[in-house]
Tab-separated table of C-alpha atoms in Angstrom:
chain	number	residue	atom	x	y	z
I	31	UNK	CA	0.000	0.000	0.000
I	32	UNK	CA	1.834	3.099	-1.203
I	33	UNK	CA	0.162	6.317	-0.271
I	34	UNK	CA	-0.757	8.420	-3.271
I	35	UNK	CA	-0.445	12.188	-3.227
I	36	UNK	CA	-3.805	13.852	-2.656
I	37	UNK	CA	-5.135	17.019	-4.261
I	38	UNK	CA	-6.097	19.627	-1.731
I	39	UNK	CA	-8.045	22.298	-3.531
I	40	UNK	CA	-7.508	25.688	-1.919
I	41	UNK	CA	-5.168	24.266	0.691
I	42	UNK	CA	-1.801	25.595	1.696
I	43	UNK	CA	1.244	23.491	0.911
I	44	UNK	CA	1.284	20.256	2.912
I	45	UNK	CA	3.574	17.245	3.212
I	46	UNK	CA	2.140	13.761	2.956
I	47	UNK	CA	4.405	10.899	4.049
I	48	UNK	CA	4.604	7.766	1.951
I	49	UNK	CA	6.177	4.363	2.370
I	50	UNK	CA	9.074	5.140	0.088
I	51	UNK	CA	10.351	8.023	2.172
I	52	UNK	CA	9.386	10.644	-0.418
I	53	UNK	CA	7.081	13.491	0.472
I	54	UNK	CA	4.997	15.589	-1.830
I	55	UNK	CA	4.433	19.332	-1.581
I	56	UNK	CA	1.051	20.507	-2.792
I	57	UNK	CA	1.143	24.087	-3.972
I	58	UNK	CA	-1.539	26.642	-3.255
I	59	UNK	CA	-4.772	25.619	-4.996
I	60	UNK	CA	-3.627	22.006	-5.469
I	61	UNK	CA	-2.503	22.655	-9.047
I	62	UNK	CA	1.097	21.599	-8.754
I	63	UNK	CA	2.675	18.572	-7.128
I	64	UNK	CA	6.391	18.721	-6.427
I	65	UNK	CA	8.502	15.984	-4.852
I	66	UNK	CA	10.215	17.187	-1.684
I	67	UNK	CA	12.660	15.749	0.796
I	68	UNK	CA	10.916	13.883	3.642
I	69	UNK	CA	11.044	15.552	7.033
I	70	UNK	CA	13.501	13.432	9.025
I	71	UNK	CA	14.666	13.524	12.597
I	72	UNK	CA	18.373	13.396	13.412
I	73	UNK	CA	18.204	9.620	13.790
I	74	UNK	CA	16.732	9.261	10.324
I	75	UNK	CA	13.179	8.382	11.362
I	76	UNK	CA	10.100	10.131	10.051
I	77	UNK	CA	9.418	13.143	12.232
I	78	UNK	CA	6.304	13.168	14.364
I	79	UNK	CA	3.233	14.856	13.044
I	80	UNK	CA	2.317	17.888	15.164
I	81	UNK	CA	-0.442	16.100	17.082
I	82	UNK	CA	1.714	13.012	17.623
I	83	UNK	CA	4.842	14.687	18.975
I	84	UNK	CA	4.900	13.975	22.713
I	85	UNK	CA	1.819	11.733	22.578
I	86	UNK	CA	1.946	8.592	24.742
I	87	UNK	CA	1.673	6.442	21.581
I	88	UNK	CA	4.191	8.376	19.486
I	89	UNK	CA	6.655	5.487	19.173
I	90	UNK	CA	3.958	3.010	18.117
I	91	UNK	CA	2.431	5.474	15.657
I	92	UNK	CA	5.767	6.246	13.997
I	93	UNK	CA	6.561	2.540	13.794
I	94	UNK	CA	3.173	1.780	12.257
I	95	UNK	CA	3.616	4.563	9.685
I	96	UNK	CA	7.057	3.228	8.777
I	97	UNK	CA	5.500	-0.185	8.137
I	98	UNK	CA	2.979	1.489	5.834
I	99	UNK	CA	-0.228	0.005	7.205
I	100	UNK	CA	-1.447	3.339	8.528
I	101	UNK	CA	-0.916	6.956	7.533
I	102	UNK	CA	-1.901	10.472	8.410
I	103	UNK	CA	-4.406	12.909	7.012
I	104	UNK	CA	-4.080	15.474	4.246
I	105	UNK	CA	-3.539	18.289	6.717
I	106	UNK	CA	-0.400	16.600	8.096
I	107	UNK	CA	-2.039	15.342	11.290
I	108	UNK	CA	-2.581	11.831	12.582
I	109	UNK	CA	-5.545	12.506	14.889
I	110	UNK	CA	-4.507	9.916	17.491
I	111	UNK	CA	-7.619	10.384	19.660
I	112	UNK	CA	-10.087	9.944	16.800
I	113	UNK	CA	-12.384	6.937	17.088
I	114	UNK	CA	-11.782	3.876	14.932
I	115	UNK	CA	-14.648	1.905	13.421
I	116	UNK	CA	-14.788	-1.865	13.299
I	117	UNK	CA	-14.032	-1.713	9.580
I	118	UNK	CA	-11.048	0.582	10.070
I	119	UNK	CA	-9.506	-1.517	12.842
I	120	UNK	CA	-10.003	-4.692	10.814
I	121	UNK	CA	-8.303	-3.095	7.804
I	122	UNK	CA	-5.353	-2.028	9.962
I	123	UNK	CA	-5.009	-5.509	11.476
I	124	UNK	CA	-5.305	-7.316	8.140
I	125	UNK	CA	-2.779	-4.963	6.517
I	126	UNK	CA	-0.299	-5.166	9.395
I	127	UNK	CA	-0.519	-8.960	9.469
I	128	UNK	CA	0.004	-8.975	5.686
I	129	UNK	CA	-3.089	-11.066	5.062
I	130	UNK	CA	-4.238	-11.332	1.465
I	131	UNK	CA	-7.312	-9.141	1.026
I	132	UNK	CA	-7.576	-8.014	-2.588
I	133	UNK	CA	-9.841	-5.147	-3.614
I	134	UNK	CA	-13.553	-4.536	-3.319
I	135	UNK	CA	-15.730	-5.544	-6.238
I	136	UNK	CA	-18.218	-3.213	-7.839
I	137	UNK	CA	-21.078	-2.542	-5.445
I	138	UNK	CA	-19.205	-3.835	-2.381
I	139	UNK	CA	-18.288	-1.749	0.625
I	140	UNK	CA	-14.613	-0.760	0.678
I	141	UNK	CA	-14.000	-2.907	3.742
I	142	UNK	CA	-15.500	-6.158	2.366
I	143	UNK	CA	-12.141	-7.668	1.277
I	144	UNK	CA	-10.604	-6.963	4.704
I	145	UNK	CA	-13.629	-8.382	6.485
I	146	UNK	CA	-13.418	-11.586	4.430
I	147	UNK	CA	-9.670	-11.838	4.974
I	148	UNK	CA	-10.131	-11.505	8.748
I	149	UNK	CA	-12.719	-14.282	8.795
I	150	UNK	CA	-10.574	-16.545	6.613
I	151	UNK	CA	-7.574	-16.016	8.902
I	152	UNK	CA	-9.666	-16.806	11.992
I	153	UNK	CA	-9.254	-13.440	13.713
I	154	UNK	CA	-12.936	-12.593	13.244
I	155	UNK	CA	-16.152	-14.597	13.209
I	156	UNK	CA	-19.408	-13.575	11.590
I	157	UNK	CA	-21.192	-13.928	14.941
I	158	UNK	CA	-18.862	-11.544	16.790
I	159	UNK	CA	-20.986	-8.426	16.373
I	160	UNK	CA	-24.576	-8.774	17.559
I	161	UNK	CA	-25.411	-5.084	17.270
I	162	UNK	CA	-24.459	-2.152	15.055
I	163	UNK	CA	-22.563	-2.625	11.802
I	164	UNK	CA	-19.035	-2.329	10.425
I	165	UNK	CA	-19.145	1.448	10.695
I	166	UNK	CA	-19.865	1.242	14.433
I	167	UNK	CA	-16.932	2.411	16.610
I	168	UNK	CA	-14.759	-0.502	17.719
I	169	UNK	CA	-14.928	-1.083	21.466
I	170	UNK	CA	-11.914	-2.043	23.556
I	171	UNK	CA	-13.612	-5.361	24.312
I	172	UNK	CA	-14.020	-6.097	20.600
I	173	UNK	CA	-10.426	-5.051	19.988
I	174	UNK	CA	-9.253	-7.422	22.737
I	175	UNK	CA	-11.060	-10.349	21.099
I	176	UNK	CA	-9.523	-9.743	17.673
I	177	UNK	CA	-6.094	-9.113	19.206
I	178	UNK	CA	-6.145	-12.368	21.175
I	179	UNK	CA	-7.101	-14.371	18.089
I	180	UNK	CA	-4.469	-12.627	15.993
I	181	UNK	CA	-1.867	-13.471	18.645
I	182	UNK	CA	-2.803	-17.167	18.455
I	183	UNK	CA	-5.171	-17.758	21.380
I	184	UNK	CA	-8.892	-18.433	21.557
I	185	UNK	CA	-11.745	-19.147	23.949
I	186	UNK	CA	-15.427	-19.978	23.876
I	187	UNK	CA	-16.105	-17.765	26.898
I	188	UNK	CA	-16.971	-14.197	25.858
I	189	UNK	CA	-16.006	-12.915	29.309
I	190	UNK	CA	-12.488	-14.337	29.027
I	191	UNK	CA	-11.230	-12.339	26.020
I	192	UNK	CA	-10.121	-9.351	28.064
I	193	UNK	CA	-8.371	-11.578	30.588
I	194	UNK	CA	-6.385	-13.294	27.827
I	195	UNK	CA	-5.572	-9.938	26.235
I	196	UNK	CA	-4.306	-8.349	29.461
I	197	UNK	CA	-2.489	-11.500	30.565
I	198	UNK	CA	-0.570	-11.521	27.273
I	199	UNK	CA	0.238	-7.811	27.573
I	200	UNK	CA	-1.817	-6.925	24.497
I	201	UNK	CA	-4.159	-4.638	26.442
I	202	UNK	CA	-3.067	-2.305	29.229
I	203	UNK	CA	-5.273	-0.437	31.669
I	204	UNK	CA	-6.400	3.093	30.886
I	205	UNK	CA	-5.177	4.448	34.221
I	206	UNK	CA	-2.863	3.548	37.095
I	207	UNK	CA	-5.483	1.249	38.652
I	208	UNK	CA	-5.856	-0.822	35.473
I	209	UNK	CA	-9.318	0.349	34.392
I	210	UNK	CA	-10.419	-1.693	31.376
I	211	UNK	CA	-13.155	0.463	29.806
I	212	UNK	CA	-14.385	-2.630	27.948
I	213	UNK	CA	-17.266	-0.799	26.291
I	214	UNK	CA	-15.249	2.331	25.566
I	215	UNK	CA	-14.411	3.144	21.978
I	216	UNK	CA	-11.016	2.539	20.415
I	217	UNK	CA	-8.846	5.418	19.226
I	218	UNK	CA	-6.350	5.468	16.357
I	219	UNK	CA	-3.506	5.640	18.870
I	220	UNK	CA	-4.812	2.631	20.799
I	221	UNK	CA	-5.415	0.713	17.576
I	222	UNK	CA	-1.851	0.962	16.251
I	223	UNK	CA	-0.428	0.344	19.737
I	224	UNK	CA	-2.376	-2.897	20.096
I	225	UNK	CA	-1.496	-3.997	16.576
I	226	UNK	CA	2.198	-3.385	17.233
I	227	UNK	CA	1.881	-5.535	20.358
I	228	UNK	CA	0.239	-8.273	18.297
I	229	UNK	CA	3.155	-8.192	15.872
I	230	UNK	CA	5.608	-8.352	18.780
I	231	UNK	CA	3.903	-11.423	20.263
I	232	UNK	CA	3.827	-13.135	16.889
I	233	UNK	CA	7.550	-12.422	16.577
I	234	UNK	CA	8.120	-14.356	19.806
I	235	UNK	CA	8.424	-11.479	22.253
I	236	UNK	CA	6.932	-11.705	25.732
I	237	UNK	CA	5.169	-8.494	26.692
I	238	UNK	CA	4.942	-7.060	30.183
I	239	UNK	CA	1.423	-7.332	31.560
I	240	UNK	CA	-0.371	-4.640	33.543
I	241	UNK	CA	-1.085	-6.494	36.801
I	242	UNK	CA	-3.904	-4.144	37.742
I	243	UNK	CA	-5.591	-4.651	34.373
I	244	UNK	CA	-5.164	-8.433	34.612
I	245	UNK	CA	-6.662	-8.351	38.102
I	246	UNK	CA	-9.720	-6.474	36.864
I	247	UNK	CA	-10.048	-8.698	33.817
I	248	UNK	CA	-9.925	-11.899	35.860
I	249	UNK	CA	-12.685	-10.568	38.112
I	250	UNK	CA	-14.736	-9.646	35.049
I	251	UNK	CA	-14.238	-13.145	33.682
I	252	UNK	CA	-15.160	-15.337	36.655
I	253	UNK	CA	-15.850	-13.113	39.659
I	254	UNK	CA	-12.493	-13.347	41.388
I	255	UNK	CA	-8.924	-12.118	40.968
I	256	UNK	CA	-7.464	-14.586	43.445
I	257	UNK	CA	-5.279	-16.358	40.870
I	258	UNK	CA	-3.762	-13.154	39.565
I	259	UNK	CA	-3.043	-11.807	43.023
I	260	UNK	CA	-2.010	-14.995	44.854
I	261	UNK	CA	-0.123	-17.109	42.303
I	262	UNK	CA	2.214	-18.401	45.019
I	263	UNK	CA	-0.621	-20.483	46.457
I	264	UNK	CA	-1.742	-22.078	43.220
I	265	UNK	CA	0.478	-24.473	41.316
I	266	UNK	CA	1.030	-24.425	37.576
I	267	UNK	CA	0.804	-27.270	35.085
I	268	UNK	CA	3.429	-28.177	32.515
I	269	UNK	CA	1.821	-25.790	30.041
I	270	UNK	CA	2.151	-22.881	32.455
I	271	UNK	CA	-1.569	-22.771	33.228
I	272	UNK	CA	-2.620	-22.076	36.810
I	273	UNK	CA	-4.072	-25.249	38.299
I	274	UNK	CA	-6.448	-23.253	40.463
I	275	UNK	CA	-7.538	-21.174	37.490
I	276	UNK	CA	-8.643	-24.340	35.737
I	277	UNK	CA	-10.433	-25.803	38.747
I	278	UNK	CA	-12.276	-22.664	39.814
I	279	UNK	CA	-15.963	-23.008	38.978
I	280	UNK	CA	-18.025	-19.815	39.217
I	281	UNK	CA	-21.164	-21.968	39.084
I	282	UNK	CA	-20.369	-22.981	42.663
I	283	UNK	CA	-20.864	-19.463	43.959
I	284	UNK	CA	-24.561	-20.054	44.702
I	285	UNK	CA	-25.320	-21.812	47.979
I	286	UNK	CA	-28.708	-23.171	49.031
I	287	UNK	CA	-29.535	-25.082	52.193
I	288	UNK	CA	-30.886	-28.630	51.711
I	289	UNK	CA	-34.313	-27.689	53.051
I	290	UNK	CA	-34.638	-24.903	50.488
I	291	UNK	CA	-35.323	-22.232	53.105
I	292	UNK	CA	-32.131	-20.215	52.634
I	293	UNK	CA	-30.277	-19.162	49.493
I	294	UNK	CA	-27.328	-16.865	48.946
I	295	UNK	CA	-24.666	-16.133	46.362
I	296	UNK	CA	-21.063	-15.013	46.445
I	297	UNK	CA	-21.090	-12.234	43.843
I	298	UNK	CA	-17.337	-11.706	43.876
I	299	UNK	CA	-14.177	-12.525	45.815
I	300	UNK	CA	-11.558	-9.801	45.530
I	301	UNK	CA	-7.979	-9.931	46.734
I	302	UNK	CA	-6.707	-6.492	47.730
I	303	UNK	CA	-3.018	-5.711	48.278
I	304	UNK	CA	-2.744	-3.400	51.280
I	305	UNK	CA	0.759	-2.287	50.256
I	306	UNK	CA	-0.348	-1.146	46.805
I	307	UNK	CA	-1.912	2.342	46.830
I	308	UNK	CA	-3.107	1.783	43.241
I	309	UNK	CA	-4.753	-1.573	43.879
I	310	UNK	CA	-7.898	-1.571	41.679
I	311	UNK	CA	-10.213	-2.363	44.585
I	312	UNK	CA	-8.527	-0.564	47.472
I	313	UNK	CA	-11.173	2.171	47.433
I	314	UNK	CA	-13.878	-0.371	48.282
I	315	UNK	CA	-12.442	-1.014	51.744
I	316	UNK	CA	-13.598	0.829	54.846
I	317	UNK	CA	-10.915	2.879	56.656
I	318	UNK	CA	-8.171	0.449	57.681
I	319	UNK	CA	-8.112	1.925	61.186
I	320	UNK	CA	-11.721	0.828	61.689
I	321	UNK	CA	-11.084	-2.827	60.773
I	322	UNK	CA	-9.343	-5.211	63.165
I	323	UNK	CA	-7.879	-8.712	63.131
I	324	UNK	CA	-7.002	-11.265	65.827
I	325	UNK	CA	-3.506	-10.150	66.753
I	326	UNK	CA	-2.537	-12.754	69.353
I	327	UNK	CA	-2.074	-12.703	73.124
I	328	UNK	CA	-0.908	-9.702	75.130
I	329	UNK	CA	-0.782	-9.514	78.923
I	330	UNK	CA	-2.457	-12.909	79.065
I	331	UNK	CA	-5.480	-11.917	76.993
I	332	UNK	CA	-6.323	-12.084	73.318
I	333	UNK	CA	-6.512	-8.754	71.529
I	334	UNK	CA	-7.343	-7.307	68.152
I	335	UNK	CA	-5.211	-4.829	66.218
I	336	UNK	CA	-6.117	-2.349	63.481
I	337	UNK	CA	-5.588	-3.562	59.917
I	338	UNK	CA	-3.599	-0.372	59.320
I	339	UNK	CA	-0.770	-1.979	61.357
I	340	UNK	CA	-0.604	-5.042	59.089
I	341	UNK	CA	-0.104	-3.604	55.619
I	342	UNK	CA	2.164	-6.463	54.529
I	343	UNK	CA	-1.002	-8.425	53.914
I	344	UNK	CA	-3.813	-9.152	51.500
I	345	UNK	CA	-7.492	-8.813	52.247
I	346	UNK	CA	-9.917	-11.273	50.706
I	347	UNK	CA	-13.006	-9.160	50.292
I	348	UNK	CA	-16.199	-11.069	49.454
I	349	UNK	CA	-19.330	-9.450	48.132
I	350	UNK	CA	-22.342	-11.625	48.854
I	351	UNK	CA	-26.109	-11.480	48.894
I	352	UNK	CA	-28.835	-13.497	50.632
I	353	UNK	CA	-31.764	-13.974	48.264
I	354	UNK	CA	-34.183	-15.302	50.829
I	355	UNK	CA	-34.437	-16.683	54.337
I	356	UNK	CA	-37.733	-18.456	54.922
I	357	UNK	CA	-36.773	-19.673	58.380
I	358	UNK	CA	-35.061	-16.891	60.355
I	359	UNK	CA	-35.284	-18.924	63.556
I	360	UNK	CA	-33.159	-21.607	61.952
I	361	UNK	CA	-30.929	-19.293	59.930
I	362	UNK	CA	-30.369	-16.216	62.035
I	363	UNK	CA	-29.409	-13.269	59.824
I	364	UNK	CA	-27.990	-11.374	62.790
I	365	UNK	CA	-25.303	-13.938	63.650
I	366	UNK	CA	-23.149	-14.298	60.543
I	367	UNK	CA	-26.327	-15.078	58.640
I	368	UNK	CA	-24.844	-13.940	55.368
I	369	UNK	CA	-22.781	-15.954	52.942
I	370	UNK	CA	-19.297	-16.389	54.334
I	371	UNK	CA	-15.972	-17.474	52.857
I	372	UNK	CA	-13.689	-20.122	54.314
I	373	UNK	CA	-9.980	-20.487	53.598
I	374	UNK	CA	-8.421	-23.654	54.934
I	375	UNK	CA	-4.896	-25.036	54.784
I	376	UNK	CA	-2.865	-21.906	55.537
I	377	UNK	CA	-0.063	-22.677	57.961
I	378	UNK	CA	-0.419	-21.146	61.430
I	379	UNK	CA	2.559	-20.673	63.722
I	380	UNK	CA	2.378	-21.750	67.351
I	381	UNK	CA	1.455	-19.357	70.146
I	382	UNK	CA	5.070	-19.430	71.334
I	383	UNK	CA	6.448	-18.523	67.894
I	384	UNK	CA	3.940	-15.864	67.052
I	385	UNK	CA	4.891	-12.205	67.229
I	386	UNK	CA	2.037	-10.316	68.920
I	387	UNK	CA	0.358	-7.821	66.630
I	388	UNK	CA	1.016	-9.748	63.418
I	389	UNK	CA	-1.344	-11.730	61.218
I	390	UNK	CA	-0.908	-15.434	61.925
I	391	UNK	CA	-1.661	-16.940	58.533
I	392	UNK	CA	-5.234	-15.757	58.183
I	393	UNK	CA	-7.672	-13.961	60.439
I	394	UNK	CA	-11.289	-12.924	60.104
I	395	UNK	CA	-11.898	-9.190	60.103
I	396	UNK	CA	-14.117	-7.064	62.302
I	397	UNK	CA	-15.428	-3.678	61.237
I	398	UNK	CA	-16.619	-1.235	63.870
I	399	UNK	CA	-16.425	-4.066	66.369
I	400	UNK	CA	-18.653	-6.451	64.404
I	401	UNK	CA	-17.556	-9.584	62.525
I	402	UNK	CA	-17.484	-9.537	58.733
I	403	UNK	CA	-17.100	-12.212	56.073
I	404	UNK	CA	-13.715	-10.778	55.004
I	405	UNK	CA	-10.332	-12.349	55.752
I	406	UNK	CA	-6.805	-10.924	56.087
I	407	UNK	CA	-3.886	-12.999	54.814
I	408	UNK	CA	-0.232	-12.460	55.720
I	409	UNK	CA	1.915	-12.213	52.564
I	410	UNK	CA	4.490	-14.517	54.146
I	411	UNK	CA	1.921	-17.256	54.692
I	412	UNK	CA	2.507	-20.760	53.360
I	413	UNK	CA	0.590	-23.994	53.457
I	414	UNK	CA	2.145	-27.319	54.480
I	415	UNK	CA	3.008	-29.917	51.890
I	416	UNK	CA	0.332	-32.577	51.397
I	417	UNK	CA	-2.271	-30.326	52.991
I	418	UNK	CA	-4.880	-29.039	50.566
I	419	UNK	CA	-5.565	-25.341	50.270
I	420	UNK	CA	-9.284	-24.768	49.855
I	421	UNK	CA	-11.558	-21.800	49.406
I	422	UNK	CA	-15.246	-22.304	49.970
I	423	UNK	CA	-18.550	-20.600	50.653
I	424	UNK	CA	-20.376	-21.158	53.912
I	425	UNK	CA	-23.995	-20.767	54.911
I	426	UNK	CA	-25.278	-19.061	58.088
I	427	UNK	CA	-24.791	-20.137	61.647
I	428	UNK	CA	-27.808	-21.329	63.605
I	429	UNK	CA	-29.357	-19.544	66.561
I	430	UNK	CA	-28.438	-22.393	68.888
I	431	UNK	CA	-24.848	-22.059	67.697
I	432	UNK	CA	-24.738	-25.479	66.097
I	433	UNK	CA	-22.787	-24.398	63.090
I	434	UNK	CA	-24.456	-25.264	59.823
I	435	UNK	CA	-21.655	-25.578	57.310
I	436	UNK	CA	-23.055	-26.382	53.883
I	437	UNK	CA	-19.592	-26.039	52.426
I	438	UNK	CA	-19.804	-25.521	48.698
I	439	UNK	CA	-16.229	-26.049	47.591
I	440	UNK	CA	-14.954	-23.573	45.021
I	441	UNK	CA	-11.507	-25.058	44.606
I	442	UNK	CA	-9.360	-27.599	46.399
I	443	UNK	CA	-5.657	-27.790	45.609
I	444	UNK	CA	-2.778	-30.016	46.507
I	445	UNK	CA	-0.348	-28.738	49.105
I	446	UNK	CA	2.773	-26.724	48.368
I	447	UNK	CA	6.062	-26.692	50.127
């Protein structure tokens, strides 16, 4: 694709960059076309267009232009923040990947050859878009799906595309907390940046992932980010896949008592890093000074300490709902009658070894003096070999304090070291 010089009636002289390194000056009125020297930087690269110079995607844009699968506009700008349609992104991807597309036949839309080439190559399926048309702005979620396929991965789970894209480093967050903006539109700058990442992955490079974005994407996929945040607790298979990630079943998040009188659901289980001020979910926590954990024995009595004193920890923060309780005498909603979370298998040190004021493995959290269904986990925690680490959901306690544990196991893993 060699860019042809364009006539700009009534326009002042402009320089249009082409793949061969030759620019063209269009004289006043567009009546004369003169070859001119391309505008080069000291290092020999094509100089940034005015609206690209200093832009966060400048390097990717210049690289894409040099590869000749994208170009600027007649006025010498690139317009990096302009939206990209589905057709435009597909054309860029097909051209960058050097897929055979051909030209549109008479009566066909200009993008038809690129659309067909994308389907033939397996980076697009006819069922991908269930609303709008090819002129609809491309969303970041749609871009993630095409990027993942182009990079050689696939899934049947529509909620998993963004996780695969962020895990591979193809998609980064839009801010320091890893916001995904899945339904947000794609810009020209984002489009060429993602395509350059696709080309890098296909060339065998391993990209750095945005941990915050991966954390959000895992939660979006299957309602937890536990495997992104706590990889040390979950083994990996020979193919590098997290064992826990495979075994986790979000269908197990609904819990119902055998008599059918109580039903609840774990809506999400978030792991929050207390040492990370940009943790995606840190803002959801109450003030750390108002939450406490079991901190050991002092002066012969057990005591609780503020979470603010144990920042070298994670908090497992469940969000749960009780749909109905038809027997409140049996299932008392005032005594941990909500859906709780259990974590078993974490190694606890003995009373003699424990340092008062520290988190001993795990501890349930209190907020404003009342128990919650959240748990704090010391980052140095381990679990003994041959002892399974399990995470489960638990139903309510009974009024007579005979604990009713309808444990609905979410995952159960083999022990570590």
